[in-house]
Amino acid sequence: MLNILDAAQFEELVCGMTMGYADPEQIVNRFITPRVPVEDFAVFLNNECDLMHSFK
């Protein structure tokens, strides 16, 4: 996929997903971290046309 995206050697393709609900009884699930908007660090491609135009 990285060759299709014409990504530089130092770039990475990363994907993560969590599903379910946090257990409010667990202290780790009460830790709130600051967040930046997703648009500040992610590019979303919906189809091949987007792919061809986004990385030129």
Short mmCIF file of C-alpha atoms in Angstrom, two decimals:
data_model
loop_
_atom_site.label_atom_id
_atom_site.label_comp_id
_atom_site.label_asym_id
_atom_site.label_seq_id
_atom_site.Cartn_x
_atom_site.Cartn_y
_atom_site.Cartn_z
CA MET A 1 0.00 0.00 0.00
CA LEU A 2 2.82 2.45 0.77
CA ASN A 3 4.07 2.23 -2.82
CA ILE A 4 0.57 3.04 -4.09
CA LEU A 5 0.50 6.08 -1.81
CA ASP A 6 3.99 7.03 -3.00
CA ALA A 7 4.95 7.40 0.66
CA ALA A 8 8.46 8.39 1.72
CA GLN A 9 10.59 5.79 3.51
CA PHE A 10 10.08 7.57 6.85
CA GLU A 11 6.27 7.58 6.56
CA GLU A 12 4.06 4.85 8.04
CA LEU A 13 0.52 3.68 7.46
CA VAL A 14 -1.19 3.29 10.82
CA CYS A 15 -4.69 2.17 11.69
CA GLY A 16 -6.24 1.50 15.06
CA MET A 17 -9.74 0.77 16.24
CA THR A 18 -11.32 0.12 19.60
CA MET A 19 -14.79 -1.21 20.18
CA GLY A 20 -16.94 -1.58 23.22
CA TYR A 21 -17.49 0.42 26.37
CA ALA A 22 -15.00 1.43 29.04
CA ASP A 23 -15.53 -0.07 32.48
CA PRO A 24 -16.14 3.05 34.65
CA GLU A 25 -15.09 1.09 37.74
CA GLN A 26 -11.52 0.79 36.44
CA ILE A 27 -9.33 3.80 37.28
CA VAL A 28 -7.47 3.59 33.97
CA ASN A 29 -10.73 4.42 32.18
CA ARG A 30 -11.09 7.68 34.12
CA PHE A 31 -7.82 9.10 32.77
CA ILE A 32 -8.68 11.79 30.21
CA THR A 33 -5.95 12.97 27.83
CA PRO A 34 -5.92 16.16 25.75
CA ARG A 35 -6.69 15.58 22.08
CA VAL A 36 -6.26 17.48 18.85
CA PRO A 37 -8.88 17.27 16.12
CA VAL A 38 -8.47 14.23 13.88
CA GLU A 39 -8.27 16.51 10.83
CA ASP A 40 -4.99 17.92 12.19
CA PHE A 41 -3.16 14.62 11.73
CA ALA A 42 -5.16 12.32 9.45
CA VAL A 43 -6.09 12.10 5.78
CA PHE A 44 -9.24 10.20 4.87
CA LEU A 45 -9.54 8.72 1.38
CA ASN A 46 -12.95 7.52 0.24
CA ASN A 47 -12.14 6.19 -3.22
CA GLU A 48 -9.39 5.70 -5.79
CA CYS A 49 -9.96 9.20 -7.19
CA ASP A 50 -9.22 10.71 -3.77
CA LEU A 51 -6.11 8.57 -3.55
CA MET A 52 -4.75 9.78 -6.87
CA HIS A 53 -5.32 13.48 -6.08
CA SER A 54 -4.37 13.64 -2.41
CA PHE A 55 -0.70 12.78 -2.65
CA LYS A 56 0.48 14.76 -5.69
#
